[in-house]
Every structure is written in C-alpha cells, then in structure tokens.
Amino acid sequence: MLGAMLLLSGCTTQPAGTPTATPTATPMPTTAVPTTTVPINMTDFDVYNETANNTTATIPLGSGGLMVRLIENPSTGYSWNATVTSGLTIVDDAFEQNPASQGMAGAPGTHYWILSGTAAGQQKFSAIYMRPWENVTGTEDTFVLNILVE
C-alpha cells in the first residue's frame, strides 16, 4: 500500500478551469543602421612617421591637418599613448594591421592619428610607446612632433 501511494503521489492533474495564457514576445521590427566606410586618402594629409621625430610641421588653422603614423604591435602589450596640446584636436585615432599579415595573430601594424589645428600658435603631438600597466622608466620609445598652426 505504501508503494502504491508513493507511485501515485507523482501523478496529479490540473483542475479543470480557464487555462492561463503564456505570454509571447512580439517581435520588434529592426532597421539596419547604415554604415559608411570612408577610406582615408593619404594624399589629403601630410604624413609623418618615425623619421619626423623631434621636427616641426606647419598646418593651417581650421581646415586641413596632418597624419602621424607609427609602427605598433599591440599583441605584445605595447601601444602608443598619444597626447596633444590644447590647440590641436585628434580627429581620428586607429590601428591598421599590415595588409600582408591580415588574420595573423601577433602581427604588427601601424597606429595613426589625424590631427587638425584649433588654435593658432606652437602646438605639440607627443606619444610614448609602453605597456599601459607599467610605470614610465625613461627608457621607452617616444615621438614628438612640434606643430605650428597658422
């Protein structure tokens, strides 16, 4: 008898009545967000790289600008930390992997910044190549470009 009670205790039925509706999610219409990729035409900017370290460039106030391109390998933990004085604006800041090594883990590339002048006078772009979690020791690679905004 005890065995029969144990077997029957797991078999129950819902009492008759109004069934409860299970809520269903109403699908929301989605709209694709348009995206545009604008290739950067290297001829639109004077481009400065490691060979321009500690030199001076001149750019017009407002329109125009320049590009700084420095070799970087972020897979090692190292990256360029760039700063500008108050009369410059960083319009774009990105990393491009070398085309020959696309999809290869640990491959180096180029970090670039596009700058424009927002105040006339002597300005400065400075960058230090380091691991962000380490303290500055003074032995890091640095890059400085003095920029005269006219």
GROMACS .gro file of N, CA and C in nm:
model
  450
    1MET      N    1   0.081  -0.118   0.000
    1MET     CA    2   0.000   0.000   0.000
    1MET      C    3   0.086   0.125   0.000
    2LEU      N    4   0.190   0.123   0.081
    2LEU     CA    5   0.279   0.238   0.086
    2LEU      C    6   0.343   0.261  -0.049
    3GLY      N    7   0.380   0.154  -0.117
    3GLY     CA    8   0.441   0.165  -0.250
    3GLY      C    9   0.345   0.227  -0.350
    4ALA      N   10   0.217   0.189  -0.344
    4ALA     CA   11   0.119   0.244  -0.436
    4ALA      C   12   0.100   0.392  -0.411
    5MET      N   13   0.103   0.435  -0.283
    5MET     CA   14   0.086   0.576  -0.251
    5MET      C   15   0.203   0.657  -0.304
    6LEU      N   16   0.321   0.602  -0.292
    6LEU     CA   17   0.438   0.673  -0.342
    6LEU      C   18   0.433   0.688  -0.493
    7LEU      N   19   0.389   0.582  -0.562
    7LEU     CA   20   0.380   0.589  -0.707
    7LEU      C   21   0.274   0.687  -0.753
    8LEU      N   22   0.160   0.689  -0.684
    8LEU     CA   23   0.050   0.775  -0.725
    8LEU      C   24   0.071   0.921  -0.684
    9SER      N   25   0.158   0.947  -0.588
    9SER     CA   26   0.175   1.084  -0.542
    9SER      C   27   0.239   1.171  -0.650
   10GLY      N   28   0.310   1.115  -0.743
   10GLY     CA   29   0.372   1.193  -0.850
   10GLY      C   30   0.277   1.215  -0.966
   11CYS      N   31   0.163   1.148  -0.969
   11CYS     CA   32   0.069   1.161  -1.079
   11CYS      C   33  -0.044   1.252  -1.037
   12THR      N   34  -0.044   1.373  -1.079
   12THR     CA   35  -0.152   1.466  -1.047
   12THR      C   36  -0.197   1.532  -1.175
   13THR      N   37  -0.317   1.587  -1.172
   13THR     CA   38  -0.369   1.658  -1.289
   13THR      C   39  -0.411   1.797  -1.246
   14GLN      N   40  -0.410   1.889  -1.341
   14GLN     CA   41  -0.455   2.025  -1.315
   14GLN      C   42  -0.607   2.025  -1.306
   15PRO      N   43  -0.662   2.101  -1.214
   15PRO     CA   44  -0.808   2.109  -1.208
   15PRO      C   45  -0.861   2.178  -1.333
   16ALA      N   46  -0.982   2.138  -1.372
   16ALA     CA   47  -1.043   2.199  -1.490
   16ALA      C   48  -1.071   2.345  -1.462
   17GLY      N   49  -1.055   2.427  -1.561
   17GLY     CA   50  -1.079   2.570  -1.545
   17GLY      C   51  -1.027   2.643  -1.667
   18THR      N   52  -1.015   2.771  -1.652
   18THR     CA   53  -0.967   2.853  -1.763
   18THR      C   54  -0.815   2.839  -1.772
   19PRO      N   55  -0.765   2.803  -1.887
   19PRO     CA   56  -0.620   2.789  -1.900
   19PRO      C   57  -0.553   2.926  -1.893
   20THR      N   58  -0.434   2.926  -1.837
   20THR     CA   59  -0.357   3.050  -1.828
   20THR      C   60  -0.280   3.069  -1.957
   21ALA      N   61  -0.293   3.188  -2.015
   21ALA     CA   62  -0.223   3.216  -2.140
   21ALA      C   63  -0.075   3.237  -2.112
   22THR      N   64   0.007   3.182  -2.196
   22THR     CA   65   0.151   3.203  -2.186
   22THR      C   66   0.186   3.324  -2.271
   23PRO      N   67   0.246   3.426  -2.209
   23PRO     CA   68   0.277   3.546  -2.288
   23PRO      C   69   0.381   3.513  -2.396
   24THR      N   70   0.362   3.574  -2.510
   24THR     CA   71   0.459   3.556  -2.618
   24THR      C   72   0.519   3.692  -2.649
   25ALA      N   73   0.643   3.690  -2.690
   25ALA     CA   74   0.711   3.816  -2.725
   25ALA      C   75   0.668   3.858  -2.864
   26THR      N   76   0.634   3.985  -2.875
   26THR     CA   77   0.601   4.039  -3.006
   26THR      C   78   0.730   4.085  -3.071
   27PRO      N   79   0.763   4.032  -3.186
   27PRO     CA   80   0.888   4.073  -3.249
   27PRO      C   81   0.883   4.220  -3.287
   28MET      N   82   0.990   4.290  -3.255
   28MET     CA   83   1.001   4.431  -3.289
   28MET      C   84   1.067   4.442  -3.425
   29PRO      N   85   1.016   4.532  -3.507
   29PRO     CA   86   1.082   4.547  -3.637
   29PRO      C   87   1.222   4.604  -3.617
   30THR      N   88   1.314   4.558  -3.697
   30THR     CA   89   1.451   4.608  -3.687
   30THR      C   90   1.486   4.685  -3.812
   31THR      N   91   1.565   4.785  -3.792
   31THR     CA   92   1.611   4.865  -3.903
   31THR      C   93   1.762   4.858  -3.905
   32ALA      N   94   1.817   4.826  -4.017
   32ALA     CA   95   1.962   4.820  -4.028
   32ALA      C   96   2.018   4.961  -4.017
   33VAL      N   97   2.120   4.974  -3.936
   33VAL     CA   98   2.185   5.104  -3.921
   33VAL      C   99   2.281   5.120  -4.037
   34PRO      N  100   2.263   5.227  -4.114
   34PRO     CA  101   2.354   5.244  -4.227
   34PRO      C  102   2.494   5.278  -4.177
   35THR      N  103   2.592   5.215  -4.236
   35THR     CA  104   2.730   5.246  -4.202
   35THR      C  105   2.804   5.281  -4.330
   36THR      N  106   2.896   5.369  -4.314
   36THR     CA  107   2.975   5.412  -4.429
   36THR      C  108   3.121   5.400  -4.393
   37THR      N  109   3.195   5.337  -4.478
   37THR     CA  110   3.339   5.331  -4.460
   37THR      C  111   3.400   5.433  -4.555
   38VAL      N  112   3.468   5.528  -4.497
   38VAL     CA  113   3.531   5.631  -4.578
   38VAL      C  114   3.680   5.605  -4.580
   39PRO      N  115   3.734   5.564  -4.693
   39PRO     CA  116   3.878   5.540  -4.697
   39PRO      C  117   3.953   5.671  -4.682
   40ILE      N  118   4.063   5.664  -4.612
   40ILE     CA  119   4.144   5.783  -4.592
   40ILE      C  120   4.239   5.795  -4.709
   41ASN      N  121   4.228   5.905  -4.779
   41ASN     CA  122   4.316   5.930  -4.891
   41ASN      C  123   4.444   5.991  -4.837
   42MET      N  124   4.552   5.916  -4.846
   42MET     CA  125   4.679   5.961  -4.789
   42MET      C  126   4.730   6.089  -4.854
   43THR      N  127   4.679   6.124  -4.970
   43THR     CA  128   4.726   6.247  -5.034
   43THR      C  129   4.657   6.370  -4.977
   44ASP      N  130   4.553   6.351  -4.895
   44ASP     CA  131   4.484   6.464  -4.835
   44ASP      C  132   4.560   6.523  -4.717
   45PHE      N  133   4.656   6.450  -4.665
   45PHE     CA  134   4.730   6.492  -4.546
   45PHE      C  135   4.879   6.478  -4.570
   46ASP      N  136   4.954   6.565  -4.507
   46ASP     CA  137   5.097   6.538  -4.496
   46ASP      C  138   5.109   6.430  -4.391
   47VAL      N  139   5.188   6.328  -4.421
   47VAL     CA  140   5.201   6.213  -4.331
   47VAL      C  141   5.339   6.214  -4.269
   48TYR      N  142   5.343   6.197  -4.135
   48TYR     CA  143   5.468   6.198  -4.060
   48TYR      C  144   5.482   6.064  -3.989
   49ASN      N  145   5.604   6.008  -3.994
   49ASN     CA  146   5.631   5.881  -3.928
   49ASN      C  147   5.752   5.897  -3.836
   50GLU      N  148   5.810   5.784  -3.797
   50GLU     CA  149   5.922   5.786  -3.701
   50GLU      C  150   6.037   5.876  -3.745
   51THR      N  151   6.055   5.893  -3.875
   51THR     CA  152   6.166   5.976  -3.923
   51THR      C  153   6.144   6.124  -3.895
   52ALA      N  154   6.023   6.163  -3.860
   52ALA     CA  155   5.993   6.304  -3.831
   52ALA      C  156   6.001   6.335  -3.681
   53ASN      N  157   6.052   6.242  -3.602
   53ASN     CA  158   6.062   6.263  -3.458
   53ASN      C  159   6.142   6.390  -3.428
   54ASN      N  160   6.088   6.474  -3.340
   54ASN     CA  161   6.151   6.600  -3.296
   54ASN      C  162   6.168   6.702  -3.407
   55THR      N  163   6.079   6.699  -3.507
   55THR     CA  164   6.081   6.801  -3.612
   55THR      C  165   5.957   6.889  -3.596
   56THR      N  166   5.944   6.988  -3.685
   56THR     CA  167   5.830   7.080  -3.680
   56THR      C  168   5.753   7.073  -3.811
   57ALA      N  169   5.622   7.067  -3.801
   57ALA     CA  170   5.533   7.068  -3.917
   57ALA      C  171   5.446   7.193  -3.908
   58THR      N  172   5.394   7.236  -4.021
   58THR     CA  173   5.304   7.352  -4.024
   58THR      C  174   5.172   7.309  -4.085
   59ILE      N  175   5.061   7.347  -4.020
   59ILE     CA  176   4.928   7.318  -4.073
   59ILE      C  177   4.843   7.443  -4.064
   60PRO      N  178   4.740   7.453  -4.149
   60PRO     CA  179   4.651   7.569  -4.143
   60PRO      C  180   4.554   7.557  -4.025
   61LEU      N  181   4.511   7.670  -3.975
   61LEU     CA  182   4.411   7.673  -3.868
   61LEU      C  183   4.276   7.630  -3.927
   62GLY      N  184   4.207   7.543  -3.858
   62GLY     CA  185   4.073   7.501  -3.901
   62GLY      C  186   4.077   7.386  -3.999
   63SER      N  187   4.070   7.416  -4.127
   63SER     CA  188   4.065   7.309  -4.227
   63SER      C  189   4.203   7.248  -4.248
   64GLY      N  190   4.204   7.129  -4.302
   64GLY     CA  191   4.331   7.062  -4.326
   64GLY      C  192   4.381   6.992  -4.203
   65GLY      N  193   4.503   6.953  -4.203
   65GLY     CA  194   4.559   6.883  -4.090
   65GLY      C  195   4.675   6.798  -4.134
   66LEU      N  196   4.709   6.701  -4.051
   66LEU     CA  197   4.818   6.611  -4.083
   66LEU      C  198   4.791   6.475  -4.021
   67MET      N  199   4.870   6.378  -4.063
   67MET     CA  200   4.857   6.243  -4.011
   67MET      C  201   4.991   6.199  -3.954
   68VAL      N  202   4.986   6.137  -3.836
   68VAL     CA  203   5.104   6.075  -3.776
   68VAL      C  204   5.081   5.925  -3.782
   69ARG      N  205   5.181   5.851  -3.834
   69ARG     CA  206   5.173   5.705  -3.846
   69ARG      C  207   5.295   5.644  -3.778
   70LEU      N  208   5.271   5.561  -3.676
   70LEU     CA  209   5.380   5.498  -3.602
   70LEU      C  210   5.358   5.347  -3.596
   71ILE      N  211   5.466   5.271  -3.614
   71ILE     CA  212   5.458   5.124  -3.609
   71ILE      C  213   5.423   5.080  -3.467
   72GLU      N  214   5.331   4.984  -3.458
   72GLU     CA  215   5.283   4.937  -3.328
   72GLU      C  216   5.252   4.788  -3.336
   73ASN      N  217   5.273   4.717  -3.225
   73ASN     CA  218   5.236   4.576  -3.216
   73ASN      C  219   5.162   4.554  -3.084
   74PRO      N  220   5.031   4.582  -3.081
   74PRO     CA  221   4.957   4.573  -2.955
   74PRO      C  222   4.949   4.433  -2.897
   75SER      N  223   4.975   4.329  -2.976
   75SER     CA  224   4.969   4.193  -2.922
   75SER      C  225   5.079   4.169  -2.819
   76THR      N  226   5.182   4.253  -2.817
   76THR     CA  227   5.289   4.242  -2.718
   76THR      C  228   5.255   4.316  -2.589
   77GLY      N  229   5.142   4.388  -2.591
   77GLY     CA  230   5.105   4.469  -2.476
   77GLY      C  231   5.147   4.614  -2.491
   78TYR      N  232   5.235   4.639  -2.585
   78TYR     CA  233   5.282   4.776  -2.607
   78TYR      C  234   5.188   4.850  -2.700
   79SER      N  235   5.167   4.978  -2.669
   79SER     CA  236   5.088   5.063  -2.757
   79SER      C  237   5.134   5.207  -2.739
   80TRP      N  238   5.102   5.288  -2.837
   80TRP     CA  239   5.135   5.430  -2.831
   80TRP      C  240   5.029   5.501  -2.750
   81ASN      N  241   5.071   5.579  -2.653
   81ASN     CA  242   4.983   5.664  -2.574
   81ASN      C  243   5.012   5.807  -2.619
   82ALA      N  244   4.920   5.866  -2.693
   82ALA     CA  245   4.943   5.998  -2.752
   82ALA      C  246   4.867   6.107  -2.678
   83THR      N  247   4.929   6.224  -2.673
   83THR     CA  248   4.865   6.343  -2.616
   83THR      C  249   4.892   6.460  -2.710
   84VAL      N  250   4.804   6.558  -2.705
   84VAL     CA  251   4.820   6.680  -2.784
   84VAL      C  252   4.797   6.801  -2.695
   85THR      N  253   4.856   6.913  -2.733
   85THR     CA  254   4.831   7.037  -2.660
   85THR      C  255   4.692   7.089  -2.696
   86SER      N  256   4.646   7.188  -2.622
   86SER     CA  257   4.507   7.233  -2.633
   86SER      C  258   4.470   7.293  -2.768
   87GLY      N  259   4.566   7.331  -2.850
   87GLY     CA  260   4.535   7.389  -2.981
   87GLY      C  261   4.526   7.287  -3.093
   88LEU      N  262   4.529   7.159  -3.059
   88LEU     CA  263   4.515   7.051  -3.157
   88LEU      C  264   4.398   6.962  -3.119
   89THR      N  265   4.336   6.904  -3.220
   89THR     CA  266   4.230   6.805  -3.198
   89THR      C  267   4.267   6.677  -3.271
   90ILE      N  268   4.250   6.564  -3.203
   90ILE     CA  269   4.268   6.434  -3.270
   90ILE      C  270   4.135   6.400  -3.336
   91VAL      N  271   4.133   6.406  -3.468
   91VAL     CA  272   4.011   6.382  -3.546
   91VAL      C  273   3.986   6.232  -3.562
   92ASP      N  274   4.092   6.154  -3.574
   92ASP     CA  275   4.079   6.009  -3.587
   92ASP      C  276   4.199   5.944  -3.522
   93ASP      N  277   4.178   5.826  -3.465
   93ASP     CA  278   4.281   5.753  -3.392
   93ASP      C  279   4.250   5.605  -3.411
   94ALA      N  280   4.337   5.533  -3.484
   94ALA     CA  281   4.306   5.393  -3.513
   94ALA      C  282   4.433   5.312  -3.536
   95PHE      N  283   4.417   5.181  -3.534
   95PHE     CA  284   4.526   5.087  -3.562
   95PHE      C  285   4.490   5.010  -3.689
   96GLU      N  286   4.588   4.997  -3.779
   96GLU     CA  287   4.569   4.917  -3.900
   96GLU      C  288   4.672   4.805  -3.900
   97GLN      N  289   4.625   4.681  -3.912
   97GLN     CA  290   4.717   4.569  -3.922
   97GLN      C  291   4.780   4.572  -4.061
   98ASN      N  292   4.906   4.532  -4.071
   98ASN     CA  293   4.973   4.528  -4.200
   98ASN      C  294   4.894   4.439  -4.296
   99PRO      N  295   4.869   4.484  -4.419
   99PRO     CA  296   4.788   4.405  -4.513
   99PRO      C  297   4.844   4.266  -4.538
  100ALA      N  298   4.975   4.251  -4.541
  100ALA     CA  299   5.035   4.120  -4.570
  100ALA      C  300   5.011   4.020  -4.458
  101SER      N  301   4.977   4.068  -4.339
  101SER     CA  302   4.960   3.978  -4.225
  101SER      C  303   4.817   3.975  -4.172
  102GLN      N  304   4.720   4.008  -4.255
  102GLN     CA  305   4.580   4.007  -4.213
  102GLN      C  306   4.542   3.870  -4.158
  103GLY      N  307   4.481   3.870  -4.042
  103GLY     CA  308   4.434   3.747  -3.980
  103GLY      C  309   4.540   3.672  -3.901
  104MET      N  310   4.663   3.718  -3.905
  104MET     CA  311   4.770   3.652  -3.830
  104MET      C  312   4.776   3.710  -3.689
  105ALA      N  313   4.766   3.626  -3.590
  105ALA     CA  314   4.774   3.672  -3.452
  105ALA      C  315   4.916   3.721  -3.425
  106GLY      N  316   4.926   3.832  -3.352
  106GLY     CA  317   5.055   3.884  -3.312
  106GLY      C  318   5.126   3.966  -3.417
  107ALA      N  319   5.060   3.995  -3.528
  107ALA     CA  320   5.125   4.070  -3.635
  107ALA      C  321   5.123   4.220  -3.605
  108PRO      N  322   5.230   4.289  -3.640
  108PRO     CA  323   5.235   4.433  -3.617
  108PRO      C  324   5.152   4.509  -3.720
  109GLY      N  325   5.143   4.636  -3.698
  109GLY     CA  326   5.071   4.723  -3.790
  109GLY      C  327   5.113   4.866  -3.767
  110THR      N  328   5.023   4.957  -3.798
  110THR     CA  329   5.050   5.100  -3.785
  110THR      C  330   4.937   5.167  -3.709
  111HIS      N  331   4.974   5.245  -3.610
  111HIS     CA  332   4.877   5.327  -3.538
  111HIS      C  333   4.880   5.463  -3.606
  112TYR      N  334   4.763   5.519  -3.635
  112TYR     CA  335   4.764   5.651  -3.696
  112TYR      C  336   4.669   5.745  -3.624
  113TRP      N  337   4.703   5.872  -3.630
  113TRP     CA  338   4.623   5.980  -3.575
  113TRP      C  339   4.610   6.087  -3.682
  114ILE      N  340   4.491   6.141  -3.699
  114ILE     CA  341   4.471   6.255  -3.786
  114ILE      C  342   4.447   6.374  -3.695
  115LEU      N  343   4.524   6.480  -3.716
  115LEU     CA  344   4.518   6.598  -3.629
  115LEU      C  345   4.473   6.719  -3.708
  116SER      N  346   4.402   6.809  -3.641
  116SER     CA  347   4.371   6.938  -3.701
  116SER      C  348   4.400   7.046  -3.598
  117GLY      N  349   4.432   7.165  -3.648
  117GLY     CA  350   4.464   7.277  -3.561
  117GLY      C  351   4.340   7.356  -3.523
  118THR      N  352   4.322   7.381  -3.394
  118THR     CA  353   4.205   7.456  -3.347
  118THR      C  354   4.243   7.589  -3.285
  119ALA      N  355   4.373   7.613  -3.265
  119ALA     CA  356   4.421   7.741  -3.211
  119ALA      C  357   4.556   7.770  -3.275
  120ALA      N  358   4.573   7.894  -3.319
  120ALA     CA  359   4.699   7.933  -3.382
  120ALA      C  360   4.813   7.930  -3.281
  121GLY      N  361   4.932   7.903  -3.332
  121GLY     CA  362   5.050   7.904  -3.247
  121GLY      C  363   5.121   7.772  -3.246
  122GLN      N  364   5.222   7.764  -3.158
  122GLN     CA  365   5.304   7.643  -3.147
  122GLN      C  366   5.229   7.538  -3.065
  123GLN      N  367   5.212   7.420  -3.123
  123GLN     CA  368   5.141   7.309  -3.058
  123GLN      C  369   5.232   7.187  -3.059
  124LYS      N  370   5.187   7.079  -2.993
  124LYS     CA  371   5.272   6.960  -2.986
  124LYS      C  372   5.189   6.832  -2.980
  125PHE      N  373   5.234   6.733  -3.059
  125PHE     CA  374   5.183   6.597  -3.053
  125PHE      C  375   5.294   6.515  -2.988
  126SER      N  376   5.263   6.443  -2.881
  126SER     CA  377   5.362   6.360  -2.811
  126SER      C  378   5.305   6.220  -2.793
  127ALA      N  379   5.391   6.120  -2.807
  127ALA     CA  380   5.348   5.982  -2.788
  127ALA      C  381   5.459   5.903  -2.720
  128ILE      N  382   5.418   5.809  -2.635
  128ILE     CA  383   5.512   5.720  -2.567
  128ILE      C  384   5.467   5.577  -2.591
  129TYR      N  385   5.563   5.491  -2.626
  129TYR     CA  386   5.534   5.351  -2.659
  129TYR      C  387   5.565   5.266  -2.536
  130MET      N  388   5.459   5.216  -2.473
  130MET     CA  389   5.477   5.143  -2.348
  130MET      C  390   5.359   5.052  -2.321
  131ARG      N  391   5.375   4.969  -2.220
  131ARG     CA  392   5.263   4.890  -2.170
  131ARG      C  393   5.189   4.976  -2.069
  132PRO      N  394   5.059   4.996  -2.088
  132PRO     CA  395   4.986   5.091  -2.003
  132PRO      C  396   4.986   5.057  -1.854
  133TRP      N  397   5.006   4.931  -1.819
  133TRP     CA  398   5.004   4.893  -1.678
  133TRP      C  399   5.140   4.907  -1.611
  134GLU      N  400   5.244   4.942  -1.687
  134GLU     CA  401   5.377   4.958  -1.630
  134GLU      C  402   5.408   5.105  -1.605
  135ASN      N  403   5.496   5.130  -1.510
  135ASN     CA  404   5.538   5.267  -1.480
  135ASN      C  405   5.636   5.315  -1.585
  136VAL      N  406   5.636   5.445  -1.609
  136VAL     CA  407   5.731   5.505  -1.702
  136VAL      C  408   5.871   5.497  -1.640
  137THR      N  409   5.967   5.447  -1.719
  137THR     CA  410   6.104   5.431  -1.668
  137THR      C  411   6.200   5.532  -1.729
  138GLY      N  412   6.162   5.593  -1.840
  138GLY     CA  413   6.251   5.685  -1.909
  138GLY      C  414   6.324   5.619  -2.025
  139THR      N  415   6.309   5.488  -2.039
  139THR     CA  416   6.376   5.417  -2.149
  139THR      C  417   6.279   5.384  -2.263
  140GLU      N  418   6.154   5.428  -2.252
  140GLU     CA  419   6.053   5.399  -2.354
  140GLU      C  420   6.084   5.476  -2.483
  141ASP      N  421   6.035   5.422  -2.594
  141ASP     CA  422   6.042   5.496  -2.720
  141ASP      C  423   5.942   5.610  -2.713
  142THR      N  424   5.982   5.726  -2.761
  142THR     CA  425   5.893   5.842  -2.763
  142THR      C  426   5.894   5.904  -2.902
  143PHE      N  427   5.789   5.978  -2.930
  143PHE     CA  428   5.779   6.051  -3.056
  143PHE      C  429   5.720   6.187  -3.025
  144VAL      N  430   5.783   6.292  -3.077
  144VAL     CA  431   5.734   6.429  -3.058
  144VAL      C  432   5.732   6.497  -3.194
  145LEU      N  433   5.619   6.558  -3.227
  145LEU     CA  434   5.609   6.639  -3.347
  145LEU      C  435   5.559   6.776  -3.304
  146ASN      N  436   5.644   6.877  -3.321
  146ASN     CA  437   5.603   7.015  -3.295
  146ASN      C  438   5.522   7.061  -3.415
  147ILE      N  439   5.412   7.128  -3.389
  147ILE     CA  440   5.322   7.167  -3.498
  147ILE      C  441   5.290   7.315  -3.485
  148LEU      N  442   5.322   7.389  -3.591
  148LEU     CA  443   5.289   7.530  -3.597
  148LEU      C  444   5.155   7.544  -3.669
  149VAL      N  445   5.055   7.595  -3.598
  149VAL     CA  446   4.922   7.614  -3.657
  149VAL      C  447   4.912   7.760  -3.699
  150GLU      N  448   4.890   7.782  -3.829
  150GLU     CA  449   4.882   7.920  -3.882
  150GLU      C  450   4.745   7.951  -3.937
   0.00000   0.00000   0.00000
